[in-house]
Coordinates of C-alpha atoms in Angstrom, one line a residue:
N1 CA 18.5 -18.1 20.7
V2 CA 15.6 -19.2 22.9
L3 CA 14.6 -15.6 23.4
E4 CA 14.8 -14.9 19.6
T5 CA 12.7 -18.0 18.8
T6 CA 10.1 -17.1 21.4
F7 CA 9.8 -13.6 20.0
D8 CA 9.5 -14.8 16.4
F9 CA 6.8 -17.2 17.5
E10 CA 4.8 -14.5 19.2
Y11 CA 5.3 -12.2 16.2
Q12 CA 3.9 -14.9 13.9
K13 CA 0.9 -15.3 16.1
W14 CA 0.4 -11.5 16.0
L15 CA 0.7 -11.5 12.2
K16 CA -2.0 -14.3 11.9
S17 CA -4.4 -12.4 14.2
K18 CA -4.0 -9.2 12.1
A19 CA -4.5 -11.1 8.9
H20 CA -7.7 -12.6 10.3
E21 CA -9.0 -9.2 11.3
A22 CA -8.2 -7.9 7.8
F23 CA -10.0 -10.9 6.2
V24 CA -13.2 -10.3 8.3
G25 CA -13.6 -6.7 7.1
Y26 CA -11.7 -7.0 3.8
R27 CA -11.9 -4.1 1.4
G28 CA -14.4 -2.1 3.4
A29 CA -12.2 1.0 3.8
R30 CA -11.2 0.8 0.1
I31 CA -14.8 1.0 -1.0
K32 CA -15.5 3.9 1.3
L33 CA -12.5 5.8 0.0
R34 CA -13.5 5.1 -3.6
D35 CA -17.0 6.4 -2.9
R36 CA -15.6 9.6 -1.3
V37 CA -13.2 10.2 -4.2
L38 CA -16.1 10.0 -6.7
K39 CA -18.5 12.1 -4.5
D40 CA -16.2 14.8 -3.2
G41 CA -13.1 14.8 -5.4
R42 CA -12.7 17.6 -8.0
V43 CA -10.4 18.0 -11.0
L44 CA -8.3 21.2 -11.0
P45 CA -6.0 22.6 -13.7
N46 CA -2.9 20.5 -14.5
D47 CA -4.9 17.3 -13.7
I48 CA -4.7 18.0 -9.9
I49 CA -7.2 16.0 -8.0
D50 CA -8.7 18.0 -5.1
V51 CA -9.6 15.8 -2.1
S52 CA -9.5 18.6 0.4
K53 CA -13.0 17.8 1.7
F54 CA -11.8 14.6 3.4
M55 CA -8.0 14.1 3.3
D56 CA -6.3 17.4 3.1
S57 CA -7.3 20.7 4.7
M58 CA -10.2 18.9 6.2
V59 CA -9.7 15.3 7.3
D60 CA -12.2 12.5 7.8
V61 CA -10.4 11.0 10.7
D62 CA -12.6 7.8 10.9
L63 CA -12.1 7.1 7.2
M64 CA -8.3 7.6 7.4
G65 CA -8.2 5.4 10.5
E66 CA -10.0 2.6 8.6
C67 CA -7.8 3.1 5.5
G68 CA -4.7 2.9 7.7
I69 CA -5.7 -0.4 9.2
E70 CA -6.5 -2.0 5.8
L71 CA -3.5 -0.6 4.0
A72 CA -1.2 -1.8 6.8
Q73 CA -2.3 -5.4 6.3
H74 CA -0.5 -5.5 2.9
F75 CA 2.9 -4.8 4.7
L76 CA 2.6 -6.9 7.9
E77 CA 5.2 -9.4 6.7
T78 CA 7.8 -6.8 5.7
K79 CA 8.6 -6.3 9.4
A80 CA 9.0 -2.5 9.0
T81 CA 10.6 -0.7 11.9
K82 CA 9.7 2.8 10.8
I83 CA 7.4 4.6 8.4
L84 CA 8.7 7.5 6.4
T85 CA 6.4 10.1 4.9
V86 CA 6.2 13.7 3.8
A87 CA 4.7 16.5 5.9
T88 CA 1.9 17.3 6.0
T89 CA -0.5 15.4 3.9
G90 CA 1.3 12.1 4.1
L91 CA 0.8 12.2 7.9
I92 CA -3.0 11.6 7.6
I93 CA -2.4 8.0 6.5
A94 CA 1.0 7.4 8.0
M95 CA -0.2 7.9 11.6
P96 CA -3.0 5.3 11.6
M97 CA -0.8 2.9 9.7
A98 CA 2.0 3.3 12.2
S99 CA -0.5 2.7 15.0
E100 CA -1.5 -0.5 13.4
L101 CA 2.0 -1.7 12.7
Q102 CA 3.3 -0.4 16.0
V103 CA 6.2 1.5 14.6
P104 CA 7.4 5.2 14.8
V105 CA 6.6 7.8 12.0
V106 CA 9.4 9.9 10.6
Y107 CA 8.4 12.7 8.3
A108 CA 10.4 14.7 5.8
R109 CA 10.2 18.4 6.0
K110 CA 10.0 20.7 2.9
E111 CA 12.1 23.3 4.7
R112 CA 15.1 22.8 7.0
S113 CA 14.2 23.3 10.6
L114 CA 16.5 24.9 13.3
V115 CA 16.5 21.6 15.1
M116 CA 17.8 19.8 12.1
A117 CA 21.5 20.3 12.2
D118 CA 22.5 17.3 10.2
T119 CA 20.1 16.0 7.5
F120 CA 19.6 13.7 4.6
Q121 CA 18.1 15.6 1.7
A122 CA 16.8 14.8 -1.8
A123 CA 15.2 16.9 -4.6
Y124 CA 11.7 16.4 -5.9
S125 CA 9.0 18.1 -7.9
S126 CA 5.2 17.9 -8.2
N127 CA 2.2 19.6 -9.9
T128 CA 1.2 21.2 -6.7
V129 CA 4.5 22.6 -5.4
G130 CA 6.5 22.9 -8.6
S131 CA 10.1 21.8 -9.4
N132 CA 13.5 22.1 -7.6
R133 CA 12.1 21.5 -4.2
M134 CA 13.9 19.6 -1.4
L135 CA 12.9 17.1 1.3
Y136 CA 14.9 17.0 4.6
V137 CA 15.1 14.2 7.2
A138 CA 17.2 14.4 10.3
K139 CA 20.0 11.8 10.1
S140 CA 19.4 10.8 13.7
H141 CA 15.9 9.6 12.8
I142 CA 16.9 6.7 10.4
D143 CA 19.4 4.1 11.3
P144 CA 21.3 1.6 8.9
D145 CA 19.4 -1.3 10.5
D146 CA 16.0 0.2 9.9
R147 CA 13.4 -1.4 7.6
V148 CA 11.5 1.6 6.2
L149 CA 8.0 1.7 4.7
I150 CA 7.3 4.7 2.5
V151 CA 3.8 6.1 3.0
D152 CA 2.0 8.9 1.1
D153 CA -1.4 10.2 0.1
F154 CA -0.9 10.3 -3.7
L155 CA 1.3 8.5 -6.2
S156 CA 1.4 10.5 -9.4
A157 CA 4.8 10.9 -11.2
G158 CA 6.5 9.3 -8.2
S159 CA 9.0 12.1 -7.6
S160 CA 8.4 12.5 -3.8
Q161 CA 8.4 8.8 -3.2
E162 CA 11.6 8.4 -5.2
A163 CA 13.1 11.2 -3.1
L164 CA 12.2 9.4 0.1
L165 CA 13.6 6.1 -1.2
R166 CA 16.9 7.9 -2.0
I167 CA 17.0 9.2 1.5
V168 CA 16.5 5.7 2.8
S169 CA 19.4 4.5 0.6
D170 CA 21.6 7.4 1.8
A171 CA 20.9 6.3 5.4
G172 CA 22.0 2.7 4.6
A173 CA 18.6 1.5 5.6
T174 CA 16.4 -1.0 3.8
P175 CA 13.2 0.1 2.0
V176 CA 10.4 -2.5 2.3
G177 CA 7.6 -1.0 0.3
V178 CA 5.5 2.0 -0.8
A179 CA 1.9 2.5 0.4
V180 CA -0.4 5.2 -0.9
L181 CA -4.1 6.0 -0.7
I182 CA -4.7 7.2 -4.3
E183 CA -2.7 6.3 -7.4
K184 CA -2.9 8.1 -10.8
V185 CA -2.3 5.1 -13.0
Y186 CA -2.2 7.3 -16.1
E187 CA 1.0 8.9 -14.9
S188 CA 4.4 7.2 -14.6
G189 CA 4.8 6.9 -10.8
R190 CA 4.8 3.2 -10.5
K191 CA 7.2 2.8 -13.4
S192 CA 9.6 5.3 -11.9
L193 CA 9.7 3.4 -8.7
S194 CA 10.3 0.0 -10.3
G195 CA 14.1 0.3 -10.1
F196 CA 14.0 0.2 -6.3
N197 CA 12.5 -3.3 -6.3
V198 CA 10.0 -2.8 -3.6
P199 CA 6.2 -3.6 -3.5
V200 CA 3.9 -0.7 -4.3
H201 CA 0.3 -0.8 -3.1
S202 CA -2.5 1.7 -3.6
M203 CA -6.1 1.6 -2.2
V204 CA -7.8 3.5 -5.1
S205 CA -6.5 3.8 -8.7
V206 CA -7.6 6.7 -10.9
A207 CA -7.7 5.7 -14.6
S208 CA -8.4 9.2 -16.0
V209 CA -9.5 12.8 -15.2
R210 CA -10.4 13.5 -18.8
D211 CA -12.9 16.4 -19.3
G212 CA -12.8 17.0 -15.5
V213 CA -14.4 13.7 -14.7
I214 CA -12.7 11.3 -12.3
T215 CA -12.7 7.7 -13.6
L216 CA -11.5 4.9 -11.4
V217 CA -10.0 1.6 -12.4
E218 CA -12.9 -0.8 -11.8
E219 CA -12.0 -4.1 -10.4
E220 CA -13.8 -7.2 -11.6
G221 CA -12.4 -9.3 -8.8
F222 CA -9.5 -9.7 -6.4
Q223 CA -6.0 -9.3 -7.9
E224 CA -3.8 -12.3 -7.0
E225 CA -1.8 -10.4 -4.4
E226 CA -5.1 -9.1 -2.8
I227 CA -6.7 -12.5 -2.3
P228 CA -7.1 -13.1 1.5
I229 CA -4.9 -15.9 2.9
V230 CA -7.9 -18.2 3.7
E231 CA -9.5 -17.7 0.3
K232 CA -6.2 -18.1 -1.6
N233 CA -5.5 -21.4 0.1
M234 CA -8.9 -22.7 -0.7
K235 CA -8.4 -21.8 -4.4
E236 CA -5.0 -23.5 -4.4
K237 CA -6.4 -26.7 -2.9
K238 CA -9.2 -26.7 -5.4
S239 CA -6.8 -26.3 -8.2
E240 CA -4.7 -29.2 -6.9
K241 CA -7.8 -31.4 -6.7
T242 CA -8.8 -30.4 -10.3
T243 CA -5.4 -31.3 -11.7
A244 CA -5.3 -34.6 -9.8
T245 CA -8.8 -35.6 -10.9
A246 CA -8.1 -34.7 -14.5
A247 CA -4.9 -36.7 -14.5
V248 CA -6.7 -39.9 -13.2
K249 CA -9.4 -39.6 -15.9
D250 CA -6.8 -39.1 -18.6
K251 CA -4.9 -42.1 -17.5
K252 CA -8.0 -44.3 -17.7
G253 CA -8.9 -42.9 -21.1
V254 CA -12.2 -41.5 -20.0
M255 CA -13.3 -38.8 -22.2
E256 CA -15.9 -37.1 -19.9
M257 CA -14.5 -35.1 -17.0
D258 CA -15.7 -35.6 -13.5
D259 CA -18.3 -33.2 -12.1
D260 CA -15.8 -31.8 -9.6
V261 CA -13.5 -30.6 -12.4
E262 CA -14.5 -27.1 -13.6
S263 CA -13.9 -26.0 -17.2
E264 CA -11.4 -23.1 -17.8
E265 CA -14.3 -21.0 -19.1
H266 CA -15.6 -20.7 -15.6

């Protein structure tokens, strides 16, 4: 019990240090990735987004490293023990994330290897590889007590991520989330994964590729889940102060609000 308590304490200290690092350079990698998608991304037939200049047949290693660090911050508290991805494009983000989280990477093959005598397998399809394809993972690589984070480059229809989640389920392990670099929000990927009840996070969201033009989801501000810990706590305290001040004024029958209380319009 003492050893377990000590380990948990050290782990919490490590989590806080990682959260602080993420807060200091928050969203830097996301902005860089967004700019590269707009600059170097191309739209191919069947709404395929070609990013081969920086994250496919040619990889910007520095950018992927920064993206891996930033994306990993969203899953620190899941206590993942392994990352599961698809060879080969999923490895470009899975490797730096695994380095940041200090966990091994397991990758699913699209063809059975000679060294894979006993495997989990699941069917999937995509615009780039077609339908009726299979993913294979060696049974010796995933244990029932593993907590598995699914990592991939794209989230489109969600077929490959769903196949990986089925493999995790077949192994008796626990899925803890899905992390992707680019999400096509105009497709049904996120909805198709909703039944697995795991958090899904993407760094860049593509709203449309109409007429061959890549349009991204523009963010007017932080989403609630993306507010850094320090900033979120400050906002919560400010909200508590606002509520308390308003209650006192109302009790005294004062019509004019105190200067510290901000209107809802702001």
